CSV table of C-alpha atoms in Angstrom, one decimal:
chain,number,residue,atom,x,y,z
A,291,MET,CA,21.8,-12.6,13.9
A,292,LYS,CA,21.1,-13.2,10.9
A,293,PHE,CA,20.8,-10.9,7.6
A,294,GLY,CA,18.5,-11.7,5.2
A,295,VAL,CA,18.9,-9.7,1.0
A,296,VAL,CA,15.5,-10.1,-1.1
A,297,ILE,CA,16.4,-11.0,-4.8
A,298,PHE,CA,13.1,-9.8,-7.2
A,299,PRO,CA,13.0,-10.3,-10.6
A,300,GLY,CA,15.4,-7.2,-12.2
A,301,SER,CA,16.9,-6.6,-8.3
A,302,ASN,CA,20.3,-5.1,-8.5
A,303,CYS,CA,22.1,-4.2,-5.7
A,304,ASP,CA,22.3,-7.7,-3.8
A,305,HIS,CA,25.1,-8.4,-3.8
A,306,ASP,CA,26.4,-5.0,-3.0
A,307,CYS,CA,24.1,-5.1,0.7
A,308,TYR,CA,25.6,-9.4,1.1
A,309,TYR,CA,28.6,-7.7,0.7
A,310,VAL,CA,28.5,-5.1,2.8
A,311,ILE,CA,26.9,-7.6,5.1
A,312,GLU,CA,28.8,-10.6,5.0
A,313,SER,CA,32.5,-8.6,4.3
A,314,VAL,CA,31.9,-5.0,6.2
A,315,ILE,CA,30.1,-5.3,9.1
A,316,HIS,CA,31.0,-9.2,9.4
A,317,LYS,CA,27.6,-10.6,9.9
A,318,PRO,CA,26.0,-13.4,9.2
A,319,VAL,CA,23.9,-13.2,5.3
A,320,GLU,CA,21.9,-15.0,3.4
A,321,PHE,CA,20.1,-14.0,-0.1
A,322,VAL,CA,15.6,-14.8,0.1
A,323,TRP,CA,14.4,-15.7,-3.3
A,324,HIS,CA,11.3,-13.7,-3.7
A,325,GLN,CA,9.3,-17.6,-4.5
A,326,ASP,CA,10.3,-17.8,-0.2
A,327,THR,CA,7.7,-18.0,1.8
A,328,SER,CA,9.5,-18.3,5.3
A,329,LEU,CA,12.2,-15.7,7.2
A,330,LYS,CA,12.3,-17.7,9.6
A,331,GLY,CA,15.3,-17.2,11.9
A,332,PHE,CA,16.3,-14.0,10.2
A,333,ASP,CA,16.8,-10.5,12.3
A,334,ALA,CA,16.4,-8.3,10.0
A,335,ILE,CA,15.8,-7.8,6.0
A,336,VAL,CA,17.1,-5.9,3.1
A,337,LEU,CA,15.0,-5.1,0.1
A,338,PRO,CA,17.8,-4.2,-2.0
A,339,GLY,CA,17.8,-1.4,-4.9
A,340,GLY,CA,17.4,-2.2,-8.7
A,341,PHE,CA,14.2,-2.6,-11.3
A,342,ALA,CA,12.0,-5.4,-9.5
A,343,TYR,CA,9.5,-6.7,-12.8
A,344,GLY,CA,11.0,-4.0,-14.8
A,345,ASP,CA,9.5,-1.3,-13.0
A,346,TYR,CA,6.3,-2.6,-15.4
A,347,LEU,CA,3.3,-1.1,-14.2
A,348,ARG,CA,4.6,1.6,-10.8
A,349,THR,CA,8.0,0.8,-9.6
A,350,GLY,CA,7.2,-2.0,-7.1
A,351,ALA,CA,3.9,-2.4,-8.2
A,352,LEU,CA,4.4,-5.6,-9.4
A,353,ALA,CA,6.7,-6.6,-6.6
A,354,LYS,CA,4.4,-6.5,-3.7
A,355,PHE,CA,2.3,-9.4,-4.9
A,356,SER,CA,5.1,-11.5,-4.3
A,357,PRO,CA,4.8,-14.4,-1.9
A,358,VAL,CA,8.1,-12.9,-0.1
A,359,MET,CA,6.2,-9.2,0.8
A,360,THR,CA,3.4,-11.3,2.7
A,361,ALA,CA,6.1,-13.0,4.9
A,362,ILE,CA,8.4,-9.8,5.6
A,363,ARG,CA,4.5,-8.0,6.0
A,364,ASP,CA,4.3,-11.1,8.7
A,365,PHE,CA,7.8,-10.5,10.0
A,366,ALA,CA,7.2,-6.1,10.0
A,367,ARG,CA,4.0,-6.3,12.2
A,368,LYS,CA,6.0,-8.6,14.5
A,369,GLY,CA,9.0,-6.2,15.0
A,370,GLY,CA,11.8,-7.3,12.5
A,371,LEU,CA,13.6,-4.3,11.3
A,372,VAL,CA,13.3,-3.3,7.3
A,373,ILE,CA,15.4,-2.3,5.7
A,374,GLY,CA,14.5,-0.9,1.9
A,375,ILE,CA,16.9,0.7,0.0
A,376,CYS,CA,16.4,3.2,-3.7
A,377,ASN,CA,13.4,-0.1,-5.4
A,378,GLY,CA,13.2,-1.3,-1.8
A,379,PHE,CA,11.7,2.0,-0.3
A,380,GLN,CA,9.4,2.3,-3.6
A,381,ILE,CA,8.9,-1.4,-2.5
A,382,LEU,CA,7.5,-0.6,0.5
A,383,THR,CA,5.1,2.3,-0.3
A,384,GLU,CA,3.3,0.1,-2.8
A,385,SER,CA,3.1,-2.4,-0.1
A,386,GLY,CA,1.4,-0.1,1.6
A,387,LEU,CA,4.4,-0.7,4.4
A,388,LEU,CA,5.4,3.2,4.5
A,389,PRO,CA,2.9,5.7,4.2
A,390,GLY,CA,3.4,7.6,0.9
A,391,ALA,CA,4.8,8.0,-2.6
A,392,LEU,CA,7.7,7.9,-4.8
A,393,LEU,CA,7.1,9.6,-8.5
A,394,ARG,CA,8.7,11.1,-11.0
A,395,ASN,CA,11.5,13.0,-10.4
A,396,VAL,CA,10.9,16.5,-11.1
A,397,GLY,CA,13.9,16.9,-13.7
A,398,MET,CA,12.4,14.0,-15.2
A,399,LYS,CA,16.4,12.9,-15.3
A,400,TYR,CA,17.9,9.6,-13.1
A,401,VAL,CA,20.5,11.4,-10.9
A,402,CYS,CA,22.9,10.0,-10.0
A,403,LYS,CA,24.9,11.5,-7.8
A,404,PHE,CA,27.0,12.0,-4.2
A,405,LEU,CA,24.6,14.7,-1.9
A,406,HIS,CA,24.6,15.7,1.8
A,407,LEU,CA,21.2,13.8,4.5
A,408,ARG,CA,20.8,15.4,7.6
A,409,THR,CA,19.8,12.8,10.0
A,410,GLU,CA,16.6,14.3,11.7
A,411,THR,CA,16.4,11.8,14.2
A,412,VAL,CA,18.5,8.9,16.3
A,413,ASN,CA,15.3,7.7,17.8
A,414,THR,CA,15.2,4.3,15.5
A,415,PRO,CA,17.0,1.1,14.7
A,416,PHE,CA,18.4,2.3,12.0
A,417,THR,CA,20.0,5.5,13.4
A,418,ASN,CA,21.5,4.7,17.4
A,419,GLY,CA,24.5,5.0,16.1
A,420,LEU,CA,23.8,8.8,14.3
A,421,SER,CA,23.5,12.6,16.4
A,422,LYS,CA,20.7,14.1,15.4
A,423,GLY,CA,21.8,16.5,12.9
A,424,GLN,CA,24.7,14.8,11.7
A,425,LEU,CA,25.1,15.2,8.0
A,426,LEU,CA,26.3,12.1,6.3
A,427,GLN,CA,27.4,11.5,2.5
A,428,ILE,CA,25.3,9.0,0.5
A,429,PRO,CA,25.4,8.4,-3.0
A,430,ILE,CA,21.6,8.7,-4.8
A,431,GLY,CA,20.6,7.3,-8.0
A,432,HIS,CA,17.4,6.9,-9.2
A,433,GLY,CA,14.3,8.1,-11.8
A,434,GLU,CA,11.3,8.2,-9.5
A,435,GLY,CA,12.7,8.8,-6.7
A,436,ASN,CA,10.3,12.2,-5.1
A,437,TYR,CA,8.4,11.2,-2.6
A,438,PHE,CA,5.2,12.1,-2.1
A,439,ALA,CA,1.5,12.0,0.9
A,440,ASP,CA,-1.0,14.1,0.7
A,441,THR,CA,-1.3,17.0,4.1
A,442,GLU,CA,-3.0,15.2,6.8
A,443,THR,CA,0.1,12.0,6.0
A,444,LEU,CA,2.8,14.3,5.4
A,445,LYS,CA,1.4,15.8,8.7
A,446,ARG,CA,1.3,12.9,10.9
A,447,ILE,CA,4.4,12.1,10.0
A,448,GLU,CA,6.2,14.4,10.8
A,449,ASP,CA,4.7,15.0,13.7
A,450,ASN,CA,5.3,11.2,15.2
A,451,ASP,CA,9.4,12.5,14.0
A,452,GLN,CA,9.6,9.4,11.6
A,453,VAL,CA,11.2,11.3,8.5
A,454,VAL,CA,15.3,10.5,8.9
A,455,PHE,CA,16.6,11.5,6.3
A,456,ARG,CA,16.7,15.3,4.2
A,457,TYR,CA,18.3,15.7,1.7
A,458,ALA,CA,20.5,18.8,2.5
A,459,ALA,CA,23.3,21.2,0.9
A,460,PRO,CA,26.3,21.2,2.8
A,461,ASP,CA,25.8,23.0,5.8
A,462,GLY,CA,23.3,20.9,6.4
A,463,GLN,CA,20.5,23.4,5.0
A,464,ILE,CA,17.7,22.7,4.1
A,465,THR,CA,17.3,24.6,0.8
A,466,GLY,CA,15.8,24.0,-2.8
A,467,ASP,CA,19.1,24.0,-4.9
A,468,ALA,CA,19.8,20.4,-2.2
A,469,ASN,CA,16.7,18.6,-3.5
A,470,PRO,CA,17.4,16.2,-6.5
A,471,ASN,CA,14.3,15.3,-7.2
A,472,GLY,CA,11.0,17.6,-5.9
A,473,SER,CA,10.4,14.8,-2.1
A,474,LEU,CA,8.0,17.2,-0.3
A,475,HIS,CA,10.2,19.1,2.9
A,476,ASN,CA,13.3,16.9,1.3
A,477,ILE,CA,12.3,13.8,2.8
A,478,ALA,CA,15.4,11.2,2.0
A,479,GLY,CA,14.8,8.8,4.8
A,480,ILE,CA,11.2,7.7,6.8
A,481,VAL,CA,10.8,5.1,8.9
A,482,ASN,CA,6.2,3.5,9.5
A,483,GLU,CA,5.1,4.5,12.8
A,484,GLN,CA,6.3,1.1,15.0
A,485,ARG,CA,9.8,2.9,14.0
A,486,ASN,CA,11.1,-1.0,12.5
A,487,VAL,CA,10.7,-0.5,8.8
A,488,LEU,CA,12.8,2.5,7.2
A,489,GLY,CA,12.4,3.0,3.3
A,490,MET,CA,15.0,5.7,2.2
A,491,MET,CA,16.1,6.9,-1.2
A,492,PRO,CA,19.7,7.7,-0.8
A,493,HIS,CA,22.6,3.8,-0.8
A,494,PRO,CA,23.9,3.6,2.6
A,495,ASP,CA,25.2,0.1,0.3
A,496,ARG,CA,27.2,1.9,-1.9
A,497,SER,CA,29.4,4.4,1.0
A,498,SER,CA,30.5,1.7,3.4
A,499,GLU,CA,34.0,1.7,2.0
A,500,SER,CA,36.4,4.4,1.6
A,501,ILE,CA,37.3,2.8,-1.6
A,502,LEU,CA,33.9,4.3,-2.4
A,503,GLY,CA,34.3,7.7,-1.2
A,504,SER,CA,32.7,7.4,1.5
A,505,VAL,CA,32.1,5.3,5.1
A,506,ASP,CA,28.8,7.2,5.9
A,507,GLY,CA,26.5,3.9,5.6
A,508,LYS,CA,28.8,1.9,7.0
A,509,LEU,CA,26.5,3.0,10.6
A,510,ILE,CA,23.3,2.7,8.5
A,511,PHE,CA,24.2,-1.5,8.8
A,512,GLU,CA,26.1,-1.3,13.0
A,513,SER,CA,22.9,0.7,13.6
A,514,MET,CA,20.8,-1.8,12.5
A,515,VAL,CA,23.8,-4.4,14.1
A,516,ASN,CA,23.5,-2.3,18.1
A,517,ALA,CA,19.9,-2.2,17.6
A,518,LEU,CA,19.7,-6.0,17.4
A,519,VAL,CA,21.7,-7.3,20.0
A,520,GLY,CA,20.5,-4.7,22.1
A,521,ALA,CA,16.8,-7.1,21.8
A,522,GLN,CA,19.2,-9.4,22.4
A,523,LYS,CA,20.6,-8.4,25.7
A,524,ALA,CA,17.2,-7.2,27.1
B,152,MET,CA,-16.6,-8.1,-22.9
B,153,LYS,CA,-14.4,-6.0,-23.4
B,154,ALA,CA,-13.1,-3.0,-20.7
B,155,THR,CA,-10.9,-0.4,-20.9
B,156,VAL,CA,-8.8,0.8,-17.3
B,157,ILE,CA,-8.1,4.7,-18.3
B,158,VAL,CA,-5.4,5.4,-14.2
B,159,THR,CA,-4.4,9.0,-14.5
B,160,LEU,CA,-2.6,11.4,-11.7
B,161,LYS,CA,-4.7,12.5,-8.9
B,162,PRO,CA,-5.8,16.4,-9.9
B,163,THR,CA,-3.6,17.6,-6.2
B,164,VAL,CA,-0.4,15.5,-7.6
B,165,LEU,CA,2.3,16.4,-10.3
B,166,ASP,CA,3.1,15.2,-13.2
B,167,PRO,CA,6.6,16.3,-14.8
B,168,GLN,CA,5.5,14.1,-18.5
B,169,GLY,CA,2.8,16.1,-19.1
B,170,MET,CA,4.8,18.9,-18.0
B,171,THR,CA,7.0,18.8,-20.2
B,172,ILE,CA,5.1,17.3,-23.4
B,173,HIS,CA,2.7,20.7,-22.6
B,174,ARG,CA,6.2,23.2,-22.8
B,175,ASN,CA,6.7,21.3,-26.1
B,176,LEU,CA,3.4,22.2,-27.5
B,177,GLU,CA,4.4,25.7,-27.7
B,178,SER,CA,7.3,25.1,-31.2
B,179,LEU,CA,3.9,23.6,-32.9
B,180,GLY,CA,2.1,26.8,-32.6
B,181,LEU,CA,-0.7,24.9,-30.5
B,182,ALA,CA,-1.5,27.8,-28.5
B,183,SER,CA,-4.3,26.6,-27.5
B,184,ILE,CA,-3.6,23.9,-24.9
B,185,THR,CA,-3.9,24.8,-21.2
B,186,ASP,CA,-3.1,21.8,-20.0
B,187,VAL,CA,-2.1,18.0,-20.7
B,188,ARG,CA,-1.6,15.5,-17.9
B,189,GLN,CA,-0.3,11.4,-19.3
B,190,GLY,CA,-1.8,8.6,-18.1
B,191,LYS,CA,-2.6,5.5,-18.5
B,192,HIS,CA,-5.0,2.6,-20.5
B,193,PHE,CA,-5.5,-1.3,-20.7
B,194,ASP,CA,-6.8,-2.8,-22.2
B,195,ILE,CA,-9.4,-6.3,-20.9
B,196,GLY,CA,-10.4,-9.1,-22.0
B,197,LEU,CA,-13.1,-11.8,-20.4
B,198,LYS,CA,-14.8,-14.8,-20.7
B,199,ASP,CA,-17.7,-14.2,-22.9
B,200,ASP,CA,-20.3,-16.4,-20.5
B,201,VAL,CA,-19.1,-14.4,-16.9
B,202,PRO,CA,-22.0,-12.9,-15.3
B,203,ALA,CA,-21.9,-8.6,-15.9
B,204,GLU,CA,-22.0,-9.0,-12.0
B,205,SER,CA,-18.7,-10.8,-11.5
B,206,ALA,CA,-16.8,-9.1,-14.7
B,207,ARG,CA,-17.4,-6.0,-12.6
B,208,GLU,CA,-16.4,-7.0,-9.6
B,209,GLN,CA,-13.5,-8.7,-11.1
B,210,VAL,CA,-12.8,-5.5,-13.3
B,211,GLU,CA,-13.6,-3.5,-10.1
B,212,ARG,CA,-10.5,-5.1,-8.3
B,213,LEU,CA,-8.0,-5.8,-10.5
B,214,ALA,CA,-8.2,-1.4,-11.3
B,215,ARG,CA,-7.9,-0.5,-7.4
B,216,GLU,CA,-6.0,-3.0,-6.2
B,217,VAL,CA,-2.9,-3.9,-9.1
B,218,LEU,CA,-3.0,-1.1,-11.8
B,219,THR,CA,-3.8,2.2,-9.1
B,220,ASN,CA,-1.8,3.7,-6.5
B,221,PRO,CA,-4.1,5.0,-4.2
B,222,VAL,CA,-2.2,7.6,-2.4
B,223,ILE,CA,-1.8,9.6,-5.6
B,224,GLU,CA,-3.7,8.1,-8.5
B,225,GLN,CA,-7.0,6.9,-8.9
B,226,TYR,CA,-9.6,5.1,-12.3
B,227,ARG,CA,-12.1,5.2,-14.4
B,228,ILE,CA,-13.6,2.3,-16.2
B,229,VAL,CA,-15.4,1.9,-20.0
B,230,TRP,CA,-16.9,-0.9,-20.7
B,231,GLU,CA,-17.7,-2.0,-24.2
């Protein structure tokens, strides 16, 4: 089992992700350069947070033309696990690997804080170790995390159980006050139809050790390991 | 040959930046302005000897595939 963490020019959470995989969940991990064209030997790919290509044009808009994205599209089509965190989520929507788009936060501010996420589905390789409705404390840090999709797309992802996490109040209720950025339906994370590509604005990489205030993020990485172990046995 | 590509958010997409600009117009007394939508403007230069058809195709493709995210944005091209 091997994880890959992609580095784009401007990624800044690449080392956080690498560290969690290597030193917290103790699995093999290597960096993948944005110019790389092969993902041979990798079982899961992480697109980390940051500001790929300085967020020029639009967040994620230029990263999608990197050579590595062609390899990631192919990898995802063949069922490989891909998780995009924060800027990684923005890159996945720009690339068309996930539906919708991430707009400027409604409040115009960059928001950096711990908040609560409600787990909406456990039927994904990223949440198989969680229970439905489980609340996670995971921080966000973004200026453009306002999830948008047209009415038809929104209905489709809701009907297909593709919404994985929603911003929630501490009691688990989905409220306007709990929504930090204006995302439709309080959406914080979604999967694709094949359920092997996850994008989420909150940072599990910043909440995988108790010294950081929460270990809930680790559950997502551990779910991925469960899924990969299960796949090896099958 | 030159082209200008103007990219704006679709009318159905909320524009927090435009709304913020609009809110602040009140203090200037510009009471007749009812709406502000922010967009992007790109000046595109082309080789002089490129056939018009090919120029149109290339700028169209740039606008559609790079400068615009079709989920949230629309574009128009102005030639000069």
